[in-house]
Tab-separated table of C-alpha atoms in Angstrom:
chain	number	residue	atom	x	y	z
A	1	MET	CA	-14.364	-43.884	223.648
A	2	GLY	CA	-15.277	-41.698	226.595
A	3	ASN	CA	-11.958	-39.818	226.443
A	4	CYS	CA	-12.330	-39.230	222.690
A	5	SER	CA	-15.820	-37.836	223.148
A	6	THR	CA	-14.699	-35.494	225.920
A	7	LYS	CA	-11.863	-34.042	223.859
A	8	LYS	CA	-14.132	-33.444	220.914
A	9	ARG	CA	-16.658	-31.618	223.071
A	10	VAL	CA	-14.059	-29.356	224.658
A	11	LYS	CA	-12.636	-28.445	221.255
A	12	LYS	CA	-16.010	-27.433	219.900
A	13	GLN	CA	-17.002	-25.395	222.925
A	14	SER	CA	-13.706	-23.575	223.153
A	15	GLU	CA	-14.724	-21.632	220.022
A	16	VAL	CA	-16.829	-19.422	222.278
A	17	VAL	CA	-14.770	-17.695	224.946
A	18	VAL	CA	-16.675	-16.194	227.860
A	19	SER	CA	-14.911	-13.876	230.268
A	20	THR	CA	-14.888	-15.035	233.880
A	21	GLU	CA	-14.572	-13.507	237.316
A	22	GLY	CA	-14.028	-14.914	240.765
A	23	PRO	CA	-17.137	-15.902	242.676
A	24	ASP	CA	-18.894	-13.140	244.550
A	25	GLU	CA	-19.580	-14.308	248.082
A	26	LYS	CA	-21.587	-11.309	249.302
A	27	THR	CA	-25.149	-11.978	250.274
A	28	ARG	CA	-26.429	-8.484	249.433
A	29	ILE	CA	-25.728	-5.994	246.686
A	30	ASP	CA	-26.479	-2.300	246.515
A	31	ARG	CA	-27.883	-0.559	243.432
A	32	LYS	CA	-24.462	0.267	241.943
A	33	GLN	CA	-23.211	-3.269	242.476
A	34	GLN	CA	-26.401	-4.637	240.977
A	35	LYS	CA	-25.781	-2.744	237.744
A	36	SER	CA	-22.360	-4.244	237.223
A	37	GLN	CA	-23.509	-7.685	238.297
A	38	THR	CA	-26.376	-7.548	235.809
A	39	LEU	CA	-24.063	-6.596	232.943
A	40	THR	CA	-21.431	-9.278	233.556
A	41	PRO	CA	-22.524	-12.710	234.774
A	42	ILE	CA	-20.050	-14.390	237.123
A	43	LEU	CA	-18.998	-17.610	235.475
A	44	ALA	CA	-16.974	-20.502	236.769
A	45	LYS	CA	-14.008	-21.493	234.602
A	46	THR	CA	-15.271	-24.602	232.864
A	47	PHE	CA	-15.974	-25.913	229.407
A	48	LEU	CA	-18.023	-28.897	230.512
A	49	SER	CA	-21.262	-29.283	228.623
A	50	ASP	CA	-24.331	-28.991	230.817
A	51	THR	CA	-26.792	-31.714	229.923
A	52	VAL	CA	-28.896	-31.269	233.039
A	53	ASN	CA	-32.460	-30.124	232.480
A	54	GLU	CA	-32.444	-27.133	234.814
A	55	SER	CA	-35.869	-25.871	235.944
A	56	VAL	CA	-37.513	-25.769	232.517
A	57	ILE	CA	-39.166	-22.472	231.580
A	58	SER	CA	-42.746	-23.062	230.521
A	59	ILE	CA	-45.760	-21.340	229.061
A	60	ARG	CA	-47.851	-20.061	231.970
A	61	SER	CA	-51.206	-21.614	231.177
A	62	THR	CA	-53.334	-23.545	233.631
A	63	LYS	CA	-53.232	-26.691	231.465
A	64	LYS	CA	-49.440	-26.591	231.077
A	65	ILE	CA	-48.873	-26.096	234.788
A	66	LEU	CA	-51.242	-28.914	235.723
A	67	ASP	CA	-49.441	-31.217	233.289
A	68	GLN	CA	-46.048	-30.314	234.753
A	69	GLN	CA	-47.222	-30.760	238.324
A	70	LYS	CA	-47.932	-34.419	237.521
A	71	GLN	CA	-44.299	-34.959	236.530
A	72	PRO	CA	-42.095	-35.748	239.567
A	73	ILE	CA	-38.743	-34.012	240.001
A	74	GLN	CA	-35.997	-36.346	238.838
A	75	ILE	CA	-33.107	-37.129	241.205
A	76	ARG	CA	-29.699	-36.667	239.579
A	77	SER	CA	-26.091	-37.186	240.593
A	78	GLY	CA	-23.067	-34.962	240.029
A	79	LEU	CA	-24.091	-31.665	241.644
A	80	PHE	CA	-20.536	-30.345	241.754
A	81	ARG	CA	-19.939	-31.166	238.097
A	82	VAL	CA	-22.698	-28.702	237.202
A	83	TYR	CA	-22.313	-26.166	240.038
A	84	THR	CA	-19.443	-24.603	241.979
A	85	LEU	CA	-19.746	-24.158	245.741
A	86	LEU	CA	-19.329	-20.543	246.840
A	87	GLY	CA	-17.407	-19.990	250.058
A	88	GLY	CA	-14.276	-21.987	249.389
A	89	ARG	CA	-14.882	-24.819	251.885
A	90	PRO	CA	-17.223	-27.806	251.616
A	91	ASP	CA	-18.787	-26.873	254.956
A	92	SER	CA	-19.277	-23.175	254.129
A	93	PHE	CA	-22.741	-21.633	254.227
A	94	LEU	CA	-24.254	-18.174	253.771
A	95	GLU	CA	-27.616	-18.618	255.489
A	96	LYS	CA	-28.972	-20.322	258.548
A	97	LEU	CA	-32.681	-21.042	258.782
A	98	ASP	CA	-34.246	-23.102	261.573
A	99	ASP	CA	-30.842	-24.635	262.387
A	100	LYS	CA	-30.406	-25.656	258.735
A	101	GLN	CA	-27.244	-24.549	256.987
A	102	ILE	CA	-28.045	-23.253	253.525
A	103	ARG	CA	-25.148	-23.233	251.093
A	104	ILE	CA	-24.950	-21.247	247.867
A	105	VAL	CA	-23.752	-22.706	244.572
A	106	GLN	CA	-23.209	-21.116	241.176
A	107	HIS	CA	-23.974	-22.712	237.824
A	108	ASN	CA	-20.819	-23.348	235.827
A	109	ILE	CA	-22.230	-21.958	232.576
A	110	SER	CA	-25.017	-19.453	233.264
A	111	GLY	CA	-23.507	-18.037	236.476
A	112	SER	CA	-26.922	-18.223	238.188
A	113	LYS	CA	-26.913	-18.942	241.925
A	114	LYS	CA	-28.978	-21.485	243.834
A	115	ARG	CA	-29.660	-22.190	247.488
A	116	VAL	CA	-28.772	-25.735	248.506
A	117	GLU	CA	-30.284	-27.498	251.488
A	118	THR	CA	-28.520	-30.729	252.447
A	119	ILE	CA	-30.503	-33.708	253.782
A	120	ASN	CA	-28.831	-36.772	255.302
A	121	LYS	CA	-29.996	-40.071	253.840
A	122	SER	CA	-29.485	-41.765	257.206
A	123	ASP	CA	-32.500	-39.982	258.745
A	124	THR	CA	-35.464	-42.327	258.903
A	125	SER	CA	-37.930	-39.754	257.555
A	126	THR	CA	-35.774	-38.670	254.617
A	127	GLN	CA	-37.138	-40.987	251.922
A	128	ASN	CA	-40.731	-40.020	252.626
A	129	PHE	CA	-39.732	-36.323	252.710
A	130	ILE	CA	-37.996	-36.531	249.311
A	131	LEU	CA	-40.930	-38.432	247.814
A	132	LYS	CA	-43.349	-35.681	248.900
A	133	ILE	CA	-41.174	-33.003	247.288
A	134	GLN	CA	-40.934	-34.997	244.061
A	135	LYS	CA	-44.692	-35.461	243.795
A	136	ASN	CA	-45.816	-31.990	244.900
A	137	ARG	CA	-44.299	-29.434	242.534
A	138	LEU	CA	-45.041	-25.791	243.332
A	139	TYR	CA	-45.606	-23.138	240.650
A	140	ASN	CA	-46.099	-19.586	241.877
A	141	GLU	CA	-44.186	-16.413	241.052
A	142	TYR	CA	-43.758	-15.602	244.759
A	143	ILE	CA	-42.486	-19.009	245.893
A	144	CYS	CA	-38.982	-20.445	245.468
A	145	PRO	CA	-39.802	-24.131	244.965
A	146	ILE	CA	-37.370	-27.020	244.908
A	147	THR	CA	-36.271	-26.992	241.262
A	148	ASN	CA	-33.704	-29.801	241.287
A	149	ILE	CA	-32.703	-32.708	243.510
A	150	TYR	CA	-29.178	-34.135	243.449
A	151	GLU	CA	-27.712	-36.977	245.478
A	152	ASP	CA	-24.466	-38.674	246.391
A	153	THR	CA	-23.778	-41.687	248.597
A	154	ASP	CA	-24.758	-40.012	251.878
A	155	LYS	CA	-26.867	-36.940	251.088
A	156	TYR	CA	-29.615	-35.354	249.049
A	157	TYR	CA	-29.139	-31.784	247.814
A	158	LEU	CA	-32.291	-29.704	247.348
A	159	LEU	CA	-31.837	-26.730	245.004
A	160	SER	CA	-34.035	-23.635	244.910
A	161	ASP	CA	-33.665	-20.119	243.525
A	162	TYR	CA	-31.367	-17.755	245.414
A	163	CYS	CA	-32.800	-14.338	246.354
A	164	SER	CA	-29.842	-12.025	246.924
A	165	GLY	CA	-31.814	-9.227	248.608
A	166	GLY	CA	-31.842	-11.016	251.955
A	167	SER	CA	-34.495	-11.561	254.614
A	168	LEU	CA	-37.367	-9.150	255.261
A	169	ASN	CA	-36.139	-9.170	258.855
A	170	SER	CA	-33.688	-6.390	257.949
A	171	LEU	CA	-36.588	-4.088	256.983
A	172	LYS	CA	-38.502	-4.053	260.284
A	173	GLY	CA	-39.961	-0.608	260.888
A	174	LYS	CA	-38.280	0.858	257.808
A	175	LEU	CA	-41.062	0.741	255.219
A	176	LYS	CA	-43.886	3.092	254.314
A	177	ASP	CA	-47.411	1.773	254.249
A	178	ASN	CA	-47.578	1.582	250.441
A	179	GLN	CA	-44.348	-0.475	250.431
A	180	VAL	CA	-45.751	-2.806	253.082
A	181	THR	CA	-48.910	-3.174	251.013
A	182	ILE	CA	-46.901	-4.188	247.942
A	183	LEU	CA	-45.004	-6.879	249.866
A	184	LEU	CA	-48.112	-8.058	251.714
A	185	ASN	CA	-49.943	-8.510	248.429
A	186	GLN	CA	-47.133	-10.769	247.183
A	187	MET	CA	-46.974	-12.783	250.408
A	188	VAL	CA	-50.744	-13.278	250.406
A	189	THR	CA	-50.594	-14.439	246.781
A	190	ALA	CA	-47.993	-17.064	247.714
A	191	ILE	CA	-49.879	-18.371	250.760
A	192	SER	CA	-53.220	-18.295	248.950
A	193	TYR	CA	-51.674	-20.575	246.332
A	194	LEU	CA	-50.552	-23.022	249.049
A	195	HIS	CA	-53.992	-22.957	250.667
A	196	SER	CA	-55.599	-23.691	247.281
A	197	LYS	CA	-53.496	-26.876	247.235
A	198	LYS	CA	-54.671	-27.739	250.774
A	199	MET	CA	-51.236	-26.943	252.204
A	200	VAL	CA	-50.421	-24.728	255.188
A	201	HIS	CA	-47.028	-23.365	256.103
A	202	GLY	CA	-47.423	-23.077	259.876
A	203	LYS	CA	-44.012	-21.455	260.534
A	204	LEU	CA	-44.159	-18.139	258.674
A	205	SER	CA	-41.824	-15.380	259.847
A	206	LEU	CA	-39.897	-12.445	258.420
A	207	ASP	CA	-37.088	-14.863	257.553
A	208	SER	CA	-39.470	-16.956	255.451
A	209	PHE	CA	-39.468	-14.285	252.748
A	210	HIS	CA	-36.434	-12.856	250.959
A	211	LEU	CA	-36.191	-9.936	248.569
A	212	LEU	CA	-35.522	-11.020	245.020
A	213	ASN	CA	-32.804	-8.403	244.777
A	214	ASP	CA	-32.174	-5.100	246.536
A	215	LEU	CA	-34.718	-3.062	248.530
A	216	ASN	CA	-35.718	-0.850	245.607
A	217	SER	CA	-37.276	-3.742	243.720
A	218	LEU	CA	-39.751	-4.636	246.508
A	219	PHE	CA	-40.320	-8.127	245.144
A	220	CYS	CA	-40.129	-10.982	247.633
A	221	LYS	CA	-40.444	-14.753	247.536
A	222	LEU	CA	-41.182	-17.490	250.062
A	223	ILE	CA	-37.887	-19.361	250.444
A	224	ASP	CA	-38.552	-22.059	253.065
A	225	ALA	CA	-41.032	-24.210	251.164
A	226	THR	CA	-39.383	-27.448	252.314
A	227	CYS	CA	-41.132	-27.253	255.697
A	228	LEU	CA	-44.384	-27.967	253.850
A	229	PHE	CA	-43.212	-31.537	253.324
A	230	GLN	CA	-41.679	-32.241	256.724
A	231	GLY	CA	-43.180	-33.978	259.740
A	232	LYS	CA	-45.278	-37.065	260.213
A	233	GLU	CA	-47.914	-38.217	257.788
A	234	GLN	CA	-51.078	-36.183	258.256
A	235	VAL	CA	-54.186	-38.097	259.203
A	236	LYS	CA	-56.447	-35.207	258.178
A	237	ILE	CA	-57.575	-35.016	254.554
A	238	GLU	CA	-57.030	-31.256	254.592
A	239	PRO	CA	-55.982	-28.590	257.124
A	240	SER	CA	-58.546	-27.175	259.519
A	241	GLN	CA	-59.852	-23.600	259.607
A	242	GLU	CA	-57.493	-22.996	262.534
A	243	ASP	CA	-54.502	-24.094	260.431
A	244	TYR	CA	-55.375	-21.725	257.596
A	245	ALA	CA	-56.086	-18.913	260.055
A	246	GLU	CA	-52.666	-19.385	261.672
A	247	ASP	CA	-50.953	-18.555	258.372
A	248	ILE	CA	-53.078	-15.422	257.976
A	249	TYR	CA	-52.200	-14.263	261.489
A	250	ALA	CA	-48.506	-14.880	260.775
A	251	LEU	CA	-48.704	-12.779	257.599
A	252	GLY	CA	-50.343	-10.023	259.626
A	253	MET	CA	-47.479	-10.182	262.125
A	254	ILE	CA	-44.918	-9.901	259.320
A	255	ALA	CA	-46.639	-6.890	257.757
A	256	TYR	CA	-47.111	-5.223	261.143
A	257	GLN	CA	-43.412	-5.628	261.991
A	258	LEU	CA	-42.381	-4.224	258.609
A	259	LEU	CA	-44.569	-1.204	259.260
A	260	THR	CA	-43.854	-0.503	262.939
A	261	GLY	CA	-40.806	-2.550	263.936
A	262	LEU	CA	-42.875	-4.013	266.792
A	263	MET	CA	-44.683	-7.246	267.517
A	264	PRO	CA	-48.492	-6.986	267.505
A	265	TYR	CA	-50.104	-6.161	270.857
A	266	GLN	CA	-46.733	-5.178	272.316
A	267	ILE	CA	-47.998	-1.704	273.258
A	268	LYS	CA	-50.151	-1.222	276.391
A	269	ILE	CA	-52.496	1.718	276.858
A	270	ASN	CA	-50.311	3.508	279.374
A	271	LYS	CA	-47.212	2.990	281.480
A	272	GLN	CA	-49.222	2.491	284.682
A	273	GLN	CA	-50.522	-0.786	283.250
A	274	GLU	CA	-47.113	-2.277	282.474
A	275	ASN	CA	-47.213	-4.646	285.475
A	276	ASN	CA	-50.894	-5.490	285.095
A	277	GLU	CA	-51.388	-8.868	283.424
A	278	ASN	CA	-54.996	-7.973	282.570
A	279	ALA	CA	-54.066	-4.646	281.015
A	280	LEU	CA	-55.753	-3.821	277.714
A	281	VAL	CA	-53.307	-3.911	274.795
A	282	LEU	CA	-53.742	-2.355	271.393
A	283	LEU	CA	-52.200	-2.130	267.944
A	284	TYR	CA	-49.957	0.850	267.347
A	285	PHE	CA	-49.682	2.424	263.892
A	286	ASN	CA	-47.363	5.110	262.604
A	287	GLU	CA	-48.876	8.510	262.017
A	288	GLY	CA	-50.145	8.793	258.457
A	289	THR	CA	-50.709	5.062	257.935
A	290	SER	CA	-53.554	4.590	255.470
A	291	PRO	CA	-56.897	3.667	257.076
A	292	SER	CA	-57.371	0.808	254.604
A	293	LEU	CA	-54.061	-0.844	255.573
A	294	LYS	CA	-54.874	-0.404	259.276
A	295	GLN	CA	-58.213	-2.121	258.751
A	296	ILE	CA	-56.651	-5.013	256.839
A	297	LEU	CA	-54.004	-5.624	259.522
A	298	LYS	CA	-56.569	-5.471	262.313
A	299	LYS	CA	-58.639	-8.138	260.551
A	300	MET	CA	-55.571	-10.316	260.035
A	301	LEU	CA	-54.517	-9.966	263.675
A	302	GLU	CA	-57.971	-10.627	265.094
A	303	LYS	CA	-57.450	-13.016	268.023
A	304	LYS	CA	-60.777	-14.791	267.575
A	305	ILE	CA	-60.252	-17.257	264.744
A	306	SER	CA	-63.931	-17.231	263.793
A	307	GLU	CA	-63.746	-13.466	263.208
A	308	ARG	CA	-60.348	-13.377	261.483
A	309	ILE	CA	-60.360	-12.459	257.796
A	310	THR	CA	-60.186	-15.348	255.298
A	311	ILE	CA	-57.532	-15.557	252.594
A	312	GLU	CA	-60.128	-14.962	249.842
A	313	GLU	CA	-61.507	-11.849	251.529
A	314	LEU	CA	-57.969	-10.662	252.242
A	315	LYS	CA	-57.115	-10.820	248.539
A	316	ARG	CA	-60.243	-8.830	247.681
A	317	GLN	CA	-59.448	-6.194	250.309
A	318	LEU	CA	-55.906	-5.778	249.005
A	319	GLN	CA	-57.188	-5.320	245.463
A	320	LYS	CA	-59.539	-2.607	246.707
A	321	ASN	CA	-56.592	-0.913	248.364
A	322	ASP	CA	-55.510	0.626	245.046
A	323	ILE	CA	-52.662	-1.818	244.530
A	324	ARG	CA	-52.292	-0.942	240.862
A	325	ASN	CA	-51.232	2.615	241.651
A	326	ASN	CA	-48.358	1.225	243.714
A	327	TYR	CA	-47.118	-0.577	240.583
A	328	SER	CA	-47.430	2.380	238.209
A	329	ASP	CA	-43.668	2.976	238.217
A	330	PHE	CA	-43.098	-0.659	237.238
A	331	LEU	CA	-45.703	-0.514	234.462
A	332	ILE	CA	-44.591	2.583	232.563
A	333	LYS	CA	-41.265	1.399	231.130
A	334	PRO	CA	-42.330	-2.156	230.148
A	335	LEU	CA	-45.443	-0.825	228.399
A	336	TYR	CA	-43.339	1.770	226.575
A	337	LEU	CA	-40.900	-0.944	225.419
A	338	LEU	CA	-43.857	-3.110	224.404
A	339	SER	CA	-45.243	-0.348	222.189
A	340	LYS	CA	-41.858	0.267	220.495
A	341	CYS	CA	-40.725	-3.340	219.973
A	342	LYS	CA	-39.604	-4.633	216.586
A	343	GLN	CA	-41.070	-7.610	214.745
A	344	ARG	CA	-40.347	-10.910	216.537
A	345	ASN	CA	-40.161	-14.427	215.174
A	346	TYR	CA	-40.587	-17.538	217.306
A	347	PHE	CA	-36.828	-18.053	217.641
A	348	HIS	CA	-36.496	-14.520	219.091
A	349	VAL	CA	-39.351	-15.142	221.518
A	350	VAL	CA	-37.932	-18.400	222.874
A	351	ILE	CA	-34.347	-17.178	223.236
A	352	LEU	CA	-35.295	-13.867	224.889
A	353	ALA	CA	-37.537	-15.611	227.432
A	354	PHE	CA	-34.688	-17.986	228.259
A	355	MET	CA	-32.103	-15.187	228.571
A	356	LEU	CA	-34.315	-13.106	230.836
A	357	ASN	CA	-34.879	-16.081	233.139
A	358	LYS	CA	-31.163	-16.799	233.410
A	359	PHE	CA	-29.693	-13.288	233.520
A	360	ASN	CA	-32.240	-10.860	235.006
A	361	GLN	CA	-34.752	-12.514	237.323
A	362	GLU	CA	-35.754	-9.190	238.863
A	363	GLU	CA	-37.074	-7.910	235.533
A	364	GLU	CA	-38.649	-11.295	234.845
A	365	CYS	CA	-40.535	-11.096	238.155
A	366	ILE	CA	-41.824	-7.610	237.312
A	367	LEU	CA	-43.017	-8.682	233.860
A	368	GLU	CA	-44.656	-11.824	235.268
A	369	LYS	CA	-46.496	-9.642	237.773
A	370	ILE	CA	-47.745	-7.340	235.007
A	371	PHE	CA	-48.799	-10.309	232.866
A	372	ASN	CA	-50.629	-12.093	235.691
A	373	ASP	CA	-52.422	-8.907	236.777
A	374	ALA	CA	-53.684	-8.395	233.231
A	375	ASP	CA	-54.661	-12.055	232.739
A	376	LEU	CA	-57.996	-11.787	234.521
A	377	ASP	CA	-59.346	-15.165	233.412
A	378	GLN	CA	-56.026	-16.870	234.326
A	379	ASP	CA	-55.807	-18.817	231.059
A	380	GLY	CA	-52.150	-17.921	230.489
A	381	LEU	CA	-52.984	-15.636	227.540
A	382	LEU	CA	-53.463	-11.880	227.070
A	383	LYS	CA	-56.065	-10.926	224.486
A	384	LYS	CA	-56.290	-7.525	222.813
A	385	GLU	CA	-58.803	-6.259	225.341
A	386	ASP	CA	-56.453	-7.298	228.183
A	387	ILE	CA	-53.567	-5.293	226.680
A	388	ILE	CA	-55.831	-2.290	226.035
A	389	ARG	CA	-57.035	-2.366	229.641
A	390	LEU	CA	-53.407	-2.549	230.804
A	391	TYR	CA	-52.443	0.544	228.816
A	392	LYS	CA	-55.532	2.456	229.919
A	393	SER	CA	-54.505	1.966	233.548
A	394	ILE	CA	-51.543	4.266	232.777
A	395	VAL	CA	-52.529	6.389	229.780
A	396	GLU	CA	-55.452	6.708	227.367
A	397	TYR	CA	-55.378	8.151	223.849
A	398	GLU	CA	-57.433	7.995	220.638
A	399	SER	CA	-55.320	5.588	218.564
A	400	ILE	CA	-54.764	3.004	221.307
A	401	ASN	CA	-56.881	0.341	219.554
A	402	ILE	CA	-54.923	0.760	216.308
A	403	ASP	CA	-51.601	0.579	218.144
A	404	ILE	CA	-52.595	-2.624	219.934
A	405	GLN	CA	-53.681	-4.165	216.618
A	406	GLN	CA	-50.242	-3.384	215.147
A	407	LEU	CA	-48.590	-4.759	218.283
A	408	PHE	CA	-50.339	-8.105	217.842
A	409	GLN	CA	-49.255	-8.268	214.202
A	410	LYS	CA	-45.639	-8.020	215.375
A	411	LEU	CA	-45.870	-10.358	218.378
A	412	ASP	CA	-48.548	-13.011	217.888
A	413	VAL	CA	-46.083	-15.508	216.416
A	414	THR	CA	-48.243	-18.498	217.347
A	415	MET	CA	-51.311	-16.962	215.622
A	416	LYS	CA	-53.655	-17.411	218.600
A	417	GLU	CA	-55.080	-13.856	218.591
A	418	ALA	CA	-53.534	-13.667	222.070
A	419	LEU	CA	-50.068	-13.358	223.629
A	420	ASP	CA	-48.603	-16.015	225.914
A	421	ILE	CA	-46.087	-15.193	228.647
A	422	LYS	CA	-43.032	-15.692	226.408
A	423	GLU	CA	-44.395	-13.484	223.622
A	424	PHE	CA	-45.279	-10.742	226.114
A	425	VAL	CA	-41.961	-10.918	227.979
A	426	SER	CA	-39.891	-10.929	224.784
A	427	ALA	CA	-41.415	-7.601	223.759
A	428	ALA	CA	-41.627	-5.818	227.128
A	429	LEU	CA	-38.101	-6.509	228.389
A	430	ASN	CA	-35.142	-4.137	228.190
A	431	LEU	CA	-32.873	-5.363	225.386
A	432	GLU	CA	-30.065	-2.877	225.983
A	433	ASP	CA	-28.099	-5.076	228.388
A	434	LEU	CA	-29.506	-8.451	227.401
A	435	LEU	CA	-28.107	-8.367	223.845
A	436	SER	CA	-24.560	-7.639	224.983
A	437	GLN	CA	-21.793	-9.864	223.638
A	438	THR	CA	-21.233	-11.449	227.057
A	439	TYR	CA	-24.860	-12.487	227.460
A	440	LEU	CA	-25.192	-13.743	223.887
A	441	GLU	CA	-22.030	-15.828	224.228
A	442	THR	CA	-23.177	-17.266	227.537
A	443	CYS	CA	-26.654	-18.046	226.208
A	444	PHE	CA	-25.238	-19.823	223.164
A	445	LYS	CA	-22.802	-21.796	225.322
A	446	TYR	CA	-25.702	-22.860	227.542
A	447	LEU	CA	-28.028	-23.942	224.693
A	448	GLN	CA	-25.624	-25.419	222.135
A	449	ASN	CA	-25.272	-29.145	221.537
A	450	GLN	CA	-21.967	-31.016	221.617
A	451	ARG	CA	-21.294	-30.105	217.985
A	452	GLY	CA	-21.553	-26.376	218.626
A	453	TYR	CA	-25.044	-25.741	217.176
A	454	ILE	CA	-28.345	-24.590	218.618
A	455	THR	CA	-31.101	-26.967	217.523
A	456	CYS	CA	-34.643	-27.774	218.565
A	457	ASN	CA	-33.405	-30.728	220.627
A	458	SER	CA	-30.729	-28.697	222.439
A	459	VAL	CA	-33.175	-25.903	223.307
A	460	LYS	CA	-36.089	-28.033	224.489
A	461	LYS	CA	-33.921	-29.403	227.301
A	462	HIS	CA	-34.101	-25.971	228.932
A	463	ILE	CA	-37.317	-24.279	227.828
A	464	GLU	CA	-40.691	-25.611	226.808
A	465	ILE	CA	-41.238	-24.874	223.116
A	466	ASN	CA	-43.521	-25.593	220.197
A	467	GLU	CA	-41.069	-27.913	218.421
A	468	GLU	CA	-42.749	-27.787	215.015
A	469	LEU	CA	-42.894	-23.975	215.044
A	470	PHE	CA	-39.302	-23.676	216.271
A	471	ILE	CA	-37.975	-25.902	213.464
A	472	GLN	CA	-40.117	-24.121	210.861
A	473	THR	CA	-38.823	-20.732	212.031
A	474	LEU	CA	-35.193	-21.843	211.713
A	475	GLU	CA	-35.857	-23.169	208.203
A	476	ASP	CA	-37.571	-19.908	207.218
A	477	ILE	CA	-34.739	-17.655	208.398
A	478	LYS	CA	-31.668	-19.834	207.756
A	479	GLY	CA	-32.804	-22.615	205.426
A	480	GLN	CA	-31.687	-25.272	207.929
A	481	GLN	CA	-32.615	-26.649	211.364
A	482	LYS	CA	-29.509	-25.493	213.226
A	483	VAL	CA	-27.525	-22.291	213.809
A	484	ASN	CA	-23.907	-21.735	214.813
A	485	TYR	CA	-22.711	-18.914	217.056
A	486	ASN	CA	-22.252	-16.297	214.310
A	487	GLU	CA	-25.682	-17.058	212.850
A	488	PHE	CA	-27.195	-16.933	216.338
A	489	THR	CA	-25.811	-13.458	217.094
A	490	GLU	CA	-26.886	-12.216	213.656
A	491	ILE	CA	-30.470	-13.335	214.299
A	492	MET	CA	-30.627	-11.852	217.796
A	493	ARG	CA	-29.100	-8.504	216.823
A	494	GLN	CA	-31.871	-7.948	214.301
A	495	LEU	CA	-33.803	-6.711	217.345
A	496	GLN	CA	-31.427	-3.837	218.136
């Protein structure tokens, strides 16, 4: 029975042929390499159906996130049936962090890469460690959480997103103050989220944050979230003021090193005081550094904990530091694409959100940032006034209200008088590369069922959807509740 089923599945899936390349083992890519890598996903040669529920994409509303956080991460077996190890040897690794070897694997269908941390089951603290990770799911755009847990007889494998841009350690002393401010704002957002959950990191360094892609993107994520769940059981109900303040000081050190290349308080007033242990030390800043950034770093690096800036005040100070102007280059193109988008149906919205997540995480991160900045009440929805305010931050013209009204008529597929994250992303992304034959084939291969159709059931394994609306949309456009590959490409290319 099992053999018969396997043959049938392979026959069906072989109808879609996706070109493959050998695994790319480089840990960094330059801008030219990034272009080619974005256009052609690197796929392992396999026709095995992926039935694993990879980190499900969800609607970013407070209620949805709270519901998901209550659901523990399931432990699965068969990691190397779903992923291929990059590096050629079982003991190969591409990163080393706190004496932990981090291996990189690549998904056999989507080509997406993941970091894998291996934990021995024989360690006495392992079971408690895994249980903490399962129960405490993290959801923040600047944190790489544990998305999947696999196991075999001897080990657990913890999977998280892979950021190919590498550690911030390589950027020490190389950034301008506005670039440091952009990264600092992201790092503070990540740590503020942890503090809101009564969690402290305690070991923050330049290596804790990696660039999502190359330097030009200037988007980073916290990659070593597992340390939050290590160590003995805490007796305290929540961390102390000193614990929170330690994270703030560490963030100040990271930003200061990015700006100057030096450790804080490394500079003494003059050379005559070099051998004087009581010599007065000071913070050195590059000529031209903005006064506001200097002031923020001084408050973060205040040695007296009682006088050090709090995370809430730090966020307010960064917002006052004209952060939006630093993102103007990121805003212009997405808002232009948003204004020119064609009519979307719910099928378009769901598939485009899924494709962006799998094939261009850099653009997804940018669009999430824009969405979250505009969502002032943090309800996971953008109303008309939110979109108008977003446009007015870049350009203002007489017919803007009319244009936004027309935009909502094209995009508000769920009829809420507001746009959720998937509706917004589906309209603001760049379709030029995403609707290529290679990406469409790969997306279909990922989402199809064993009979070679995309259905509501096959899609909801990978992305959170309104099932009733999804089925109704398929019936409206195709007169049935399933689509084959040719029908799928026909529907998606209506957007070109």
